[in-house]
Each structure stands twice: as structure tokens, then as C-alpha cells.
């Protein structure tokens, strides 16, 4: 999921000089948020010891989150917004100290917007295993070193169970809505199945009921791109100097992922066969514009993310199967009681419409019967981050009831 900045949606197909300058200097071994960094808009809630599905446990887990709006006296207007794979709690707000990128859903969450902070108390946590303040592989273990590869295998259900404990910690018994796109949509769906009495409304956007073999295959090559970087050092790289971390492997994984987030038509129309500079890419050492675009965003990503966290979260995506241990997808979804909106994107090649159709077909209470709403967009999977007006229109329908 999964990225959107002003530069990503600019009409130009070329990497600007200012963008190139932003990557000057060697990146740190990990782009994870550290205790010594500014907190920015983050708040923190401890949930104590935490047991994972695998049987492993951590002695203490902390959830980083941001919130907007005011909680009602009855505590019945809270909305949980769940981010995608490489997102974080910063759904709204400018880039600045503690926040390397601007809010990823600026056009959706806010006063008078689809998720109206004049009406709702909106909460966005960084997911378990993340690297932007919530406990994850880059967090410090009791022995004074990072958890690193010792961090337990983390499933989507683990992440939702941690979010439920977090809700308890901040005093939310029932969410007026749980909303998520992409990996956040996986978690939103799991919320409604695992905790039906705690979810009044549900929005599942550009997410599947389970991760398919094809999607696991796409994820597997990203995992290997990171692991085969010699500087990954089996996940023990946190003491490496600037420029000595697993940046090449992480950047390559990111470039692979980006190809699934946008549609072929959008890339073809945006870049065509243009060159990045006057130097020909046909044997003269130049670059096609699309190559430079992928390189820029891969390299930029390494400055705000952690390699071990990326592996943890991608493997969590692979774990997703809402029907696992519940008699299958149809049986699991039949337990959902929330008023539900299911949204798919026609050009999404990461999580195609087939998945959203399966979800909608088996949910008892969708606002559109047994079919998802289909957004027509050239932006592929990333349409849920970019097509603000169309996504807003659908969310307003959910919140109208």
C-alpha cells in the first residue's frame, strides 16, 4: 500500500532535481522511528504482555497512534482507521519532525470530510510489527538490543488482537466504524469476524478475504530481495553505519511492490518510453523515466522503513485467511453483524475484484446487496489512496445509516 505523496501524483513523469537532492547523504541502517526522534503527533498506549498465535509472546507491547476529533460522553463515536502495509498512524497532517511523509488520507479524514472529525473521534494506530512507534522488530528488547529477527511471527489476527487490547486501553468498547484499505482492509475484515459485537459499521476497501497463492508468490520475491542483500546480515544490521544497512534489498523489494500498486495503463500513459535525461538508455548509459521513478521511490522508502519490519508485515499479509479455522470464508463472514461497505477498484492487479466479490457475496449486511461497489480508476490498487472523491462518496453512504 501503498504510498502517496504530492510528488507521486504530480503530472510530470520525471524525477526533479529537488527530489534527487532529498536523497543525498547515506541512509541510516534502519529507517524506523526511534525513541530519540521527535514524537510528532504520535500518542502511545501500552497493552502489557502480548501472546501471539504462534505461541510466542512479548513481555510488553506499545501501540503508537494518532487521533482527531472529540470522543463523545457516551464514547460511541469512535472510528478506527487502519493503514496499509507501509503506512503508519499519520493519516492526517503535514510532513515534519517525526513524520517523514504527509498524511496518507488527507482528503478522507478531517472536518466535514467523509470521515468527519466534527462528528467522529478518529483513531489511527500503527500496526503491530510496524516501525513507526508501535512495537516491532526495530524496538528495543529487555536485553537492550533490537528484537530484530527474534520478533515473533505476526499474523493479521495477532495485529487485530493487539488493536482490540489497544481499544480497551483507551476506553473504546465498540467502534462506530472500522475502516481499512489494502492490508488495513484485511484487518478491518478480521475485526468484524473476531469481534462482531465491537463493530457497528465496516468498510473493506481494496482488500481480499484471503491472500491467494499468486499474491503470496509476489510477496515471496520481495522477501528474498531483502534477505539476499549481503548487508541484511540475517537481520542483525542495526549497529551498521550509515549506508551499511540492507538498503539495496529493501529498495528492490519496494520497486517490485510498486509495480503491483499501479495499473499497466497508468504507467504506460504516464511514462510512455520517455527518457529521464538527454542521455539515451539504449546503450549510452541513460535511464528510461519509469526506471528512475521506481529507483527514486525505492531509495526514498529505505529512509522511512525498517527491513525486518517489512519482512514481518509482508509475512503477516501472507497469513491472511478470514476463514482459517472457521469453516471457510463463507462461514466466517456469516458471523459479521456490522453494516458493511465493500469497495473494489477495477484496475487493481494486486487484489482484484474477485476478492471483493467473494466478500460481498457472503456478508449478511452490506449496503449494496451481494456485490461490491466498483471504483473505475486508472491508478490500480493505489486508487484507494488517490481517488478521494470516489472513495469519499462511498464512505458517506456508509456513515449515513
Tab-separated table of C-alpha atoms in Angstrom:
chain	number	residue	atom	x	y	z
A	1	UNK	CA	0.000	0.000	0.000
A	2	UNK	CA	0.543	1.831	-0.667
A	3	UNK	CA	2.159	5.229	-0.996
A	4	UNK	CA	1.010	8.657	-1.979
A	5	UNK	CA	2.781	11.970	-1.791
A	6	UNK	CA	2.318	15.100	-3.823
A	7	UNK	CA	5.246	14.012	-5.954
A	8	UNK	CA	3.640	10.641	-6.662
A	9	UNK	CA	0.559	12.204	-8.199
A	10	UNK	CA	2.227	15.124	-9.975
A	11	UNK	CA	1.674	15.243	-13.744
A	12	UNK	CA	5.391	15.147	-14.518
A	13	UNK	CA	6.940	11.778	-15.328
A	14	UNK	CA	10.431	12.933	-14.408
A	15	UNK	CA	12.288	12.933	-11.123
A	16	UNK	CA	13.042	16.547	-10.307
A	17	UNK	CA	16.331	17.966	-9.095
A	18	UNK	CA	14.717	18.747	-5.722
A	19	UNK	CA	13.572	15.136	-5.374
A	20	UNK	CA	17.010	13.861	-6.242
A	21	UNK	CA	18.611	16.206	-3.682
A	22	UNK	CA	16.294	14.806	-0.991
A	23	UNK	CA	18.193	11.517	-1.226
A	24	UNK	CA	21.641	12.984	-0.816
A	25	UNK	CA	23.618	11.520	2.053
A	26	UNK	CA	23.801	7.943	3.233
A	27	UNK	CA	20.682	6.482	4.829
A	28	UNK	CA	20.779	5.035	8.326
A	29	UNK	CA	20.838	1.259	8.651
A	30	UNK	CA	17.142	1.384	9.539
A	31	UNK	CA	14.512	3.980	8.719
A	32	UNK	CA	12.466	3.066	11.786
A	33	UNK	CA	11.248	5.770	14.169
A	34	UNK	CA	13.457	5.836	17.265
A	35	UNK	CA	12.833	6.954	20.828
A	36	UNK	CA	15.304	9.779	20.287
A	37	UNK	CA	13.278	11.085	17.312
A	38	UNK	CA	10.548	13.730	17.716
A	39	UNK	CA	7.212	12.151	18.632
A	40	UNK	CA	5.375	14.454	16.244
A	41	UNK	CA	1.631	13.875	16.534
A	42	UNK	CA	2.017	10.368	17.959
A	43	UNK	CA	0.436	9.255	21.200
A	44	UNK	CA	1.299	5.971	22.878
A	45	UNK	CA	-0.692	3.319	24.732
A	46	UNK	CA	0.768	0.261	26.426
A	47	UNK	CA	-1.169	-3.002	26.248
A	48	UNK	CA	1.119	-5.043	28.505
A	49	UNK	CA	2.313	-8.557	27.724
A	50	UNK	CA	1.089	-9.997	24.439
A	51	UNK	CA	0.704	-13.601	23.261
A	52	UNK	CA	0.915	-14.372	19.542
A	53	UNK	CA	-0.924	-17.104	17.631
A	54	UNK	CA	2.416	-18.867	17.217
A	55	UNK	CA	2.674	-19.426	20.971
A	56	UNK	CA	5.454	-16.872	21.327
A	57	UNK	CA	4.991	-13.764	23.430
A	58	UNK	CA	6.441	-10.356	24.216
A	59	UNK	CA	6.666	-9.001	27.772
A	60	UNK	CA	5.305	-5.617	26.727
A	61	UNK	CA	3.738	-4.082	23.608
A	62	UNK	CA	3.152	-0.419	22.929
A	63	UNK	CA	0.850	0.968	20.267
A	64	UNK	CA	1.635	4.321	18.621
A	65	UNK	CA	-1.430	6.141	17.359
A	66	UNK	CA	-2.848	9.481	16.306
A	67	UNK	CA	-6.345	10.811	16.835
A	68	UNK	CA	-8.574	13.619	15.607
A	69	UNK	CA	-11.916	14.924	16.800
A	70	UNK	CA	-13.533	14.563	20.228
A	71	UNK	CA	-14.764	11.413	21.940
A	72	UNK	CA	-18.425	11.785	22.915
A	73	UNK	CA	-19.502	11.455	26.579
A	74	UNK	CA	-21.141	8.135	25.673
A	75	UNK	CA	-17.895	7.039	23.947
A	76	UNK	CA	-19.952	5.880	20.956
A	77	UNK	CA	-18.478	7.943	18.102
A	78	UNK	CA	-15.026	6.381	17.739
A	79	UNK	CA	-13.843	5.344	14.253
A	80	UNK	CA	-10.828	3.084	13.759
A	81	UNK	CA	-8.836	3.790	10.574
A	82	UNK	CA	-6.331	1.090	9.627
A	83	UNK	CA	-3.372	1.702	7.336
A	84	UNK	CA	-1.821	-0.316	4.545
A	85	UNK	CA	1.429	-2.273	4.522
A	86	UNK	CA	3.873	0.623	4.554
A	87	UNK	CA	1.618	3.253	6.090
A	88	UNK	CA	1.541	4.385	9.688
A	89	UNK	CA	-0.558	6.336	12.166
A	90	UNK	CA	-0.045	9.619	10.293
A	91	UNK	CA	-3.252	9.565	8.261
A	92	UNK	CA	-3.676	13.333	8.532
A	93	UNK	CA	-1.126	16.109	8.898
A	94	UNK	CA	1.903	17.655	7.276
A	95	UNK	CA	5.328	16.107	6.956
A	96	UNK	CA	7.642	17.432	9.626
A	97	UNK	CA	9.595	16.448	12.725
A	98	UNK	CA	8.785	12.825	13.474
A	99	UNK	CA	6.750	12.393	10.271
A	100	UNK	CA	8.792	11.879	7.082
A	101	UNK	CA	5.711	11.970	4.840
A	102	UNK	CA	2.402	13.864	4.897
A	103	UNK	CA	-0.807	12.143	5.970
A	104	UNK	CA	-1.829	9.365	3.635
A	105	UNK	CA	-5.619	10.017	3.776
A	106	UNK	CA	-5.736	13.812	3.948
A	107	UNK	CA	-8.707	14.050	1.603
A	108	UNK	CA	-10.791	11.489	3.514
A	109	UNK	CA	-10.331	12.270	7.223
A	110	UNK	CA	-11.000	15.751	8.586
A	111	UNK	CA	-13.650	18.354	9.428
A	112	UNK	CA	-16.579	17.982	7.055
A	113	UNK	CA	-14.884	15.195	5.079
A	114	UNK	CA	-16.158	11.658	4.556
A	115	UNK	CA	-14.759	10.532	7.905
A	116	UNK	CA	-15.869	13.703	9.620
A	117	UNK	CA	-13.789	14.687	12.625
A	118	UNK	CA	-16.505	17.174	13.630
A	119	UNK	CA	-18.745	14.149	14.165
A	120	UNK	CA	-16.356	11.320	14.969
A	121	UNK	CA	-13.358	10.643	17.180
A	122	UNK	CA	-10.977	9.105	14.656
A	123	UNK	CA	-8.095	6.871	15.740
A	124	UNK	CA	-5.300	5.545	13.514
A	125	UNK	CA	-2.803	3.135	15.144
A	126	UNK	CA	0.475	1.932	13.706
A	127	UNK	CA	0.080	-1.835	13.354
A	128	UNK	CA	1.874	-4.419	15.476
A	129	UNK	CA	5.226	-5.247	13.862
A	130	UNK	CA	5.432	-1.801	12.266
A	131	UNK	CA	8.332	0.591	12.596
A	132	UNK	CA	6.758	3.944	13.340
A	133	UNK	CA	6.328	3.773	17.112
A	134	UNK	CA	4.403	0.545	17.686
A	135	UNK	CA	6.390	-2.410	18.989
A	136	UNK	CA	8.124	-4.175	16.130
A	137	UNK	CA	11.475	-5.716	15.160
A	138	UNK	CA	13.298	-2.363	15.488
A	139	UNK	CA	12.011	-1.866	19.049
A	140	UNK	CA	14.372	-2.386	21.955
A	141	UNK	CA	14.028	-5.703	23.776
A	142	UNK	CA	14.625	-6.120	27.546
A	143	UNK	CA	18.264	-7.046	26.866
A	144	UNK	CA	18.894	-3.561	25.455
A	145	UNK	CA	19.165	-4.539	21.788
A	146	UNK	CA	16.610	-4.533	18.990
A	147	UNK	CA	14.283	-7.506	18.705
A	148	UNK	CA	15.373	-7.853	15.077
A	149	UNK	CA	14.888	-11.392	13.712
A	150	UNK	CA	13.801	-12.556	17.189
A	151	UNK	CA	10.497	-10.737	16.790
A	152	UNK	CA	7.671	-13.319	16.755
A	153	UNK	CA	5.902	-14.326	13.575
A	154	UNK	CA	2.956	-11.966	13.372
A	155	UNK	CA	-0.416	-12.713	11.768
A	156	UNK	CA	-3.270	-10.429	10.782
A	157	UNK	CA	-5.184	-11.878	13.734
A	158	UNK	CA	-2.324	-11.006	16.058
A	159	UNK	CA	-2.455	-7.436	14.799
A	160	UNK	CA	-6.207	-7.221	15.329
A	161	UNK	CA	-5.969	-8.765	18.788
A	162	UNK	CA	-3.359	-6.123	19.650
A	163	UNK	CA	-5.696	-3.431	18.319
A	164	UNK	CA	-8.514	-4.806	20.473
A	165	UNK	CA	-6.286	-4.604	23.542
A	166	UNK	CA	-5.375	-1.071	22.473
A	167	UNK	CA	-9.078	-0.180	22.212
A	168	UNK	CA	-9.509	-1.447	25.770
A	169	UNK	CA	-6.549	0.659	26.890
A	170	UNK	CA	-8.054	3.876	25.517
A	171	UNK	CA	-11.561	3.038	26.709
A	172	UNK	CA	-13.351	2.149	23.461
A	173	UNK	CA	-15.761	-0.764	23.888
A	174	UNK	CA	-17.374	-0.510	20.457
A	175	UNK	CA	-16.300	1.239	17.279
A	176	UNK	CA	-18.842	3.297	15.367
A	177	UNK	CA	-16.883	2.095	12.337
A	178	UNK	CA	-13.747	0.193	11.428
A	179	UNK	CA	-12.336	1.332	8.079
A	180	UNK	CA	-9.330	-0.064	6.233
A	181	UNK	CA	-7.808	-0.254	2.784
A	182	UNK	CA	-5.433	-2.895	1.430
A	183	UNK	CA	-3.688	-4.585	4.391
A	184	UNK	CA	-5.777	-2.338	6.643
A	185	UNK	CA	-8.837	-3.800	4.917
A	186	UNK	CA	-7.654	-7.289	5.866
A	187	UNK	CA	-7.520	-6.166	9.468
A	188	UNK	CA	-10.910	-4.433	9.256
A	189	UNK	CA	-12.477	-7.649	7.970
A	190	UNK	CA	-10.790	-9.664	10.714
A	191	UNK	CA	-12.106	-7.177	13.295
A	192	UNK	CA	-15.689	-7.748	12.154
A	193	UNK	CA	-15.292	-11.540	12.289
A	194	UNK	CA	-13.316	-11.767	15.538
A	195	UNK	CA	-15.156	-9.032	17.441
A	196	UNK	CA	-18.609	-8.649	15.836
A	197	UNK	CA	-20.106	-7.023	18.937
A	198	UNK	CA	-17.467	-4.277	18.833
A	199	UNK	CA	-18.000	-3.115	15.223
A	200	UNK	CA	-21.100	-1.137	14.238
A	201	UNK	CA	-20.034	-0.275	10.669
A	202	UNK	CA	-17.353	-1.792	8.492
A	203	UNK	CA	-15.587	-0.563	5.353
A	204	UNK	CA	-13.355	-3.011	3.475
A	205	UNK	CA	-11.585	-1.249	0.616
A	206	UNK	CA	-9.360	-2.945	-1.988
A	207	UNK	CA	-8.737	-5.963	0.230
A	208	UNK	CA	-9.301	-9.723	-0.225
A	209	UNK	CA	-10.877	-12.348	2.078
A	210	UNK	CA	-7.621	-14.300	1.934
A	211	UNK	CA	-4.176	-13.962	0.419
A	212	UNK	CA	-4.015	-16.140	-2.688
A	213	UNK	CA	-1.129	-18.268	-3.929
A	214	UNK	CA	-0.435	-15.671	-6.624
A	215	UNK	CA	-0.228	-12.894	-4.057
A	216	UNK	CA	1.979	-14.989	-1.765
A	217	UNK	CA	4.275	-15.621	-4.748
A	218	UNK	CA	4.567	-11.880	-5.401
A	219	UNK	CA	5.367	-11.323	-1.740
A	220	UNK	CA	7.920	-14.132	-1.653
A	221	UNK	CA	10.223	-12.480	-4.188
A	222	UNK	CA	10.126	-9.241	-2.181
A	223	UNK	CA	11.091	-11.151	0.952
A	224	UNK	CA	14.004	-12.786	-0.834
A	225	UNK	CA	15.149	-9.449	-2.264
A	226	UNK	CA	15.635	-8.229	1.301
A	227	UNK	CA	17.107	-11.431	2.699
A	228	UNK	CA	19.669	-11.852	-0.081
A	229	UNK	CA	21.137	-8.376	0.413
A	230	UNK	CA	24.569	-9.180	1.938
A	231	UNK	CA	24.147	-6.247	4.329
A	232	UNK	CA	20.934	-7.712	5.722
A	233	UNK	CA	23.191	-9.959	7.803
A	234	UNK	CA	20.353	-12.292	8.850
A	235	UNK	CA	18.519	-9.285	10.284
A	236	UNK	CA	21.387	-8.165	12.537
A	237	UNK	CA	22.188	-4.819	10.924
A	238	UNK	CA	21.098	-2.200	13.473
A	239	UNK	CA	24.644	-1.353	14.551
A	240	UNK	CA	25.794	-0.818	10.967
A	241	UNK	CA	26.931	2.655	9.969
A	242	UNK	CA	25.066	4.965	7.629
A	243	UNK	CA	24.970	3.452	4.177
A	244	UNK	CA	25.840	-0.002	5.502
A	245	UNK	CA	22.317	-1.335	6.053
A	246	UNK	CA	20.275	-3.562	3.706
A	247	UNK	CA	19.166	-0.640	1.566
A	248	UNK	CA	19.585	-2.238	-1.835
A	249	UNK	CA	17.458	-5.253	-0.951
A	250	UNK	CA	14.753	-3.163	0.698
A	251	UNK	CA	14.676	-0.697	-2.204
A	252	UNK	CA	14.419	-3.567	-4.688
A	253	UNK	CA	11.519	-5.090	-2.734
A	254	UNK	CA	9.798	-1.729	-2.781
A	255	UNK	CA	10.250	-1.355	-6.527
A	256	UNK	CA	8.750	-4.809	-7.031
A	257	UNK	CA	5.776	-3.891	-4.871
A	258	UNK	CA	5.163	-0.600	-6.665
A	259	UNK	CA	4.593	-2.470	-9.921
A	260	UNK	CA	1.569	-4.121	-8.297
A	261	UNK	CA	0.187	-0.915	-6.815
A	262	UNK	CA	-0.324	0.888	-10.141
A	263	UNK	CA	-2.009	-0.331	-13.324
A	264	UNK	CA	-0.226	-1.032	-16.636
A	265	UNK	CA	-2.312	1.621	-18.373
A	266	UNK	CA	-1.397	4.289	-15.808
A	267	UNK	CA	2.342	3.559	-16.082
A	268	UNK	CA	2.198	3.386	-19.883
A	269	UNK	CA	0.286	6.631	-20.243
A	270	UNK	CA	2.314	8.482	-17.630
A	271	UNK	CA	5.785	7.473	-18.761
A	272	UNK	CA	5.457	6.026	-22.264
A	273	UNK	CA	9.057	5.440	-23.456
A	274	UNK	CA	10.409	8.773	-22.281
A	275	UNK	CA	13.979	9.174	-21.105
A	276	UNK	CA	14.895	10.580	-17.735
A	277	UNK	CA	17.542	12.821	-19.292
A	278	UNK	CA	19.034	13.598	-22.682
A	279	UNK	CA	21.295	10.555	-22.348
A	280	UNK	CA	19.895	7.605	-24.281
A	281	UNK	CA	19.005	4.449	-22.327
A	282	UNK	CA	19.679	2.460	-25.484
A	283	UNK	CA	23.279	1.547	-24.758
A	284	UNK	CA	24.542	5.013	-23.797
A	285	UNK	CA	24.020	4.613	-20.043
A	286	UNK	CA	20.851	6.690	-19.722
A	287	UNK	CA	17.643	5.714	-17.980
A	288	UNK	CA	14.032	5.392	-19.003
A	289	UNK	CA	11.870	7.737	-16.917
A	290	UNK	CA	9.924	4.839	-15.410
A	291	UNK	CA	13.179	3.251	-14.217
A	292	UNK	CA	14.243	6.441	-12.472
A	293	UNK	CA	10.785	6.752	-10.955
A	294	UNK	CA	10.978	3.290	-9.399
A	295	UNK	CA	14.544	3.853	-8.239
A	296	UNK	CA	13.652	7.145	-6.576
A	297	UNK	CA	10.747	5.700	-4.641
A	298	UNK	CA	12.673	2.574	-3.695
A	299	UNK	CA	15.538	4.634	-2.319
A	300	UNK	CA	13.200	7.085	-0.605
A	301	UNK	CA	11.432	4.191	1.110
A	302	UNK	CA	14.621	2.948	2.775
A	303	UNK	CA	14.817	6.234	4.703
A	304	UNK	CA	11.486	5.714	6.447
A	305	UNK	CA	11.184	1.959	6.868
A	306	UNK	CA	12.918	-0.973	8.505
A	307	UNK	CA	13.894	-4.125	6.628
A	308	UNK	CA	12.965	-6.550	9.417
A	309	UNK	CA	9.636	-4.803	9.846
A	310	UNK	CA	8.972	-5.093	6.115
A	311	UNK	CA	9.531	-8.855	6.287
A	312	UNK	CA	7.305	-9.155	9.360
A	313	UNK	CA	4.442	-7.257	7.750
A	314	UNK	CA	4.659	-8.960	4.354
A	315	UNK	CA	4.533	-12.338	6.083
A	316	UNK	CA	1.545	-11.110	8.108
A	317	UNK	CA	-0.193	-10.376	4.798
A	318	UNK	CA	0.586	-13.930	3.707
A	319	UNK	CA	-1.141	-15.221	6.866
A	320	UNK	CA	-4.445	-13.593	5.935
A	321	UNK	CA	-7.344	-16.001	5.573
A	322	UNK	CA	-10.506	-14.889	7.309
A	323	UNK	CA	-11.865	-18.440	7.042
A	324	UNK	CA	-8.859	-20.181	8.604
A	325	UNK	CA	-10.058	-22.427	11.433
A	326	UNK	CA	-13.617	-21.136	10.994
A	327	UNK	CA	-15.011	-23.491	8.403
A	328	UNK	CA	-14.009	-21.401	5.412
A	329	UNK	CA	-14.588	-17.876	4.157
A	330	UNK	CA	-18.365	-18.109	3.785
A	331	UNK	CA	-18.869	-19.462	7.302
A	332	UNK	CA	-16.576	-16.844	8.827
A	333	UNK	CA	-18.251	-13.932	7.051
A	334	UNK	CA	-21.701	-15.126	8.071
A	335	UNK	CA	-20.847	-14.112	11.651
A	336	UNK	CA	-20.380	-10.428	10.741
A	337	UNK	CA	-23.121	-8.185	12.146
A	338	UNK	CA	-21.795	-4.779	11.055
A	339	UNK	CA	-23.423	-2.630	8.393
A	340	UNK	CA	-20.794	-3.080	5.694
A	341	UNK	CA	-19.379	-1.314	2.657
A	342	UNK	CA	-17.170	-3.321	0.294
A	343	UNK	CA	-15.201	-1.381	-2.328
A	344	UNK	CA	-13.016	-2.686	-5.134
A	345	UNK	CA	-11.048	-0.968	-7.906
A	346	UNK	CA	-11.479	-2.135	-11.479
A	347	UNK	CA	-7.784	-1.820	-12.389
A	348	UNK	CA	-6.407	-3.359	-9.168
A	349	UNK	CA	-3.938	-6.082	-10.112
A	350	UNK	CA	-2.753	-6.679	-6.539
A	351	UNK	CA	-6.143	-7.505	-5.001
A	352	UNK	CA	-8.502	-7.958	-7.978
A	353	UNK	CA	-12.274	-7.560	-7.828
A	354	UNK	CA	-12.781	-11.301	-7.457
A	355	UNK	CA	-11.808	-10.989	-3.799
A	356	UNK	CA	-14.214	-8.156	-3.041
A	357	UNK	CA	-16.999	-10.000	-4.854
A	358	UNK	CA	-16.425	-13.036	-2.643
A	359	UNK	CA	-16.569	-10.887	0.495
A	360	UNK	CA	-19.747	-9.087	-0.549
A	361	UNK	CA	-21.459	-12.313	-1.581
A	362	UNK	CA	-21.171	-13.844	1.890
A	363	UNK	CA	-21.671	-10.874	4.216
A	364	UNK	CA	-25.122	-10.685	5.806
A	365	UNK	CA	-25.497	-6.899	5.823
A	366	UNK	CA	-23.782	-4.987	3.022
A	367	UNK	CA	-25.279	-1.696	1.900
A	368	UNK	CA	-25.153	-2.833	-1.734
A	369	UNK	CA	-26.581	-6.325	-1.531
A	370	UNK	CA	-24.292	-9.139	-2.624
A	371	UNK	CA	-21.959	-7.092	-4.825
A	372	UNK	CA	-19.141	-4.643	-4.055
A	373	UNK	CA	-19.014	-1.055	-5.207
A	374	UNK	CA	-16.539	-0.845	-8.081
A	375	UNK	CA	-14.467	2.303	-8.483
A	376	UNK	CA	-13.254	2.933	-12.020
A	377	UNK	CA	-9.701	4.252	-11.824
A	378	UNK	CA	-6.521	4.146	-13.888
A	379	UNK	CA	-4.435	4.170	-10.695
A	380	UNK	CA	-4.784	0.480	-9.890
A	381	UNK	CA	-4.575	-0.621	-6.267
A	382	UNK	CA	-3.385	2.828	-5.196
A	383	UNK	CA	-6.738	4.219	-6.280
A	384	UNK	CA	-7.956	3.916	-2.691
A	385	UNK	CA	-5.302	6.477	-1.704
A	386	UNK	CA	-5.719	8.765	-4.691
A	387	UNK	CA	-9.375	8.754	-5.780
A	388	UNK	CA	-10.541	10.790	-2.790
A	389	UNK	CA	-13.840	11.959	-4.237
A	390	UNK	CA	-14.984	8.486	-5.280
A	391	UNK	CA	-13.880	6.829	-2.034
A	392	UNK	CA	-15.496	9.652	-0.053
A	393	UNK	CA	-18.786	9.240	-1.868
A	394	UNK	CA	-18.985	5.613	-0.787
A	395	UNK	CA	-17.913	6.223	2.801
A	396	UNK	CA	-20.550	8.938	3.164
A	397	UNK	CA	-23.165	6.361	2.219
A	398	UNK	CA	-21.903	4.031	4.936
A	399	UNK	CA	-21.984	6.746	7.583
A	400	UNK	CA	-25.418	7.978	6.505
A	401	UNK	CA	-27.010	4.890	8.018
